[in-house]
Amino acid sequence: MKKFLIVFSTILLFSNISYSMPREQLYRLMSKAQNEVAFYAIEYYCSNEDPGLDMDAGEAQKVFFSKPCKCAIKSGEQSDDVIAQYILEQCDL
């Protein structure tokens, strides 16, 4: 039993499971961006996000995103690239 627990804990420790947002959800966020600056910012800052919800809840997932990802999404709401860049700079990105 002791060997089994050691082997099992070793497998769990070294398993390479990555938790991130599915690509289709990321593409959906990127498609809502109204400027090119935000499009690439969302791709960069939100690609490794894991909202932690099993279902695709859209707006509810944004609550669980990190600050850089939220700022990138907020900059995507602007139609002007300069304003989007200003929003990203205000967030220290």
Coordinates of C-alpha atoms in Angstrom, one line a residue:
M1 CA 0.0 0.0 0.0
K2 CA 2.9 2.3 0.8
K3 CA 4.5 1.8 -2.6
F4 CA 1.2 2.5 -4.3
L5 CA 0.8 5.8 -2.5
I6 CA 4.4 6.8 -3.4
V7 CA 3.9 5.9 -7.0
F8 CA 0.5 7.6 -7.2
S9 CA 1.8 10.8 -5.5
T10 CA 4.8 10.9 -7.9
I11 CA 2.5 10.6 -10.9
L12 CA 0.3 13.4 -9.6
L13 CA 3.3 15.5 -8.9
F14 CA 4.9 15.2 -12.3
S15 CA 1.8 15.1 -14.4
N16 CA 1.9 17.9 -17.0
I17 CA -1.8 19.0 -16.9
S18 CA -2.3 22.5 -18.1
Y19 CA -5.4 24.4 -17.2
S20 CA -6.3 27.2 -19.6
M21 CA -9.2 28.6 -21.5
P22 CA -10.3 26.6 -24.5
R23 CA -9.3 28.1 -27.8
E24 CA -12.9 28.7 -28.9
Q25 CA -13.6 30.9 -25.9
L26 CA -10.4 32.8 -26.5
Y27 CA -11.3 33.4 -30.1
R28 CA -14.8 34.5 -29.0
L29 CA -13.2 37.1 -26.7
M30 CA -10.8 38.2 -29.4
S31 CA -13.6 38.6 -32.0
K32 CA -15.3 41.1 -29.7
A33 CA -12.3 43.4 -29.8
Q34 CA -13.0 46.5 -31.9
N35 CA -9.4 47.4 -32.5
E36 CA -6.2 45.6 -33.4
V37 CA -4.3 46.6 -30.3
A38 CA -6.8 45.0 -28.0
F39 CA -7.1 41.9 -30.3
Y40 CA -3.4 41.0 -29.7
A41 CA -3.6 42.1 -26.0
I42 CA -6.5 39.7 -25.4
E43 CA -4.6 36.9 -27.1
Y44 CA -1.5 37.5 -25.1
Y45 CA -2.9 38.2 -21.6
C46 CA -6.0 35.9 -21.7
S47 CA -4.6 32.8 -23.4
N48 CA -3.5 31.2 -20.1
E49 CA -6.6 32.1 -18.1
D50 CA -8.7 29.5 -16.4
P51 CA -12.0 31.0 -15.3
G52 CA -12.7 28.0 -13.1
L53 CA -16.2 27.4 -14.4
D54 CA -17.3 24.2 -16.0
M55 CA -19.9 25.9 -18.1
D56 CA -19.5 28.6 -20.7
A57 CA -21.1 31.6 -18.9
G58 CA -19.7 34.5 -21.0
E59 CA -20.0 37.6 -18.8
A60 CA -19.8 35.6 -15.5
Q61 CA -16.4 34.2 -16.4
K62 CA -14.9 37.7 -16.7
V63 CA -15.2 38.1 -12.9
F64 CA -12.6 35.3 -12.4
F65 CA -10.1 36.7 -15.0
S66 CA -6.8 38.3 -13.9
K67 CA -6.4 42.1 -13.9
P68 CA -4.3 42.1 -17.1
C69 CA -6.9 40.1 -19.0
K70 CA -9.7 42.3 -17.7
C71 CA -7.8 45.4 -18.9
A72 CA -7.2 43.8 -22.3
I73 CA -10.9 43.1 -22.6
K74 CA -11.8 46.6 -21.5
S75 CA -9.5 48.1 -24.1
G76 CA -11.3 46.0 -26.7
E77 CA -14.5 48.0 -26.1
Q78 CA -12.9 51.1 -27.7
S79 CA -12.9 51.6 -31.4
D80 CA -9.8 53.8 -31.5
D81 CA -6.4 52.1 -31.2
V82 CA -4.9 55.1 -29.4
I83 CA -7.5 55.0 -26.6
A84 CA -7.1 51.2 -26.3
Q85 CA -3.3 51.7 -26.0
Y86 CA -3.9 54.3 -23.3
I87 CA -6.1 52.0 -21.3
L88 CA -3.4 49.3 -21.5
E89 CA -0.8 51.8 -20.3
Q90 CA -3.0 52.8 -17.4
C91 CA -3.1 49.1 -16.3
D92 CA 0.7 49.0 -16.5
L93 CA 0.7 46.5 -19.4

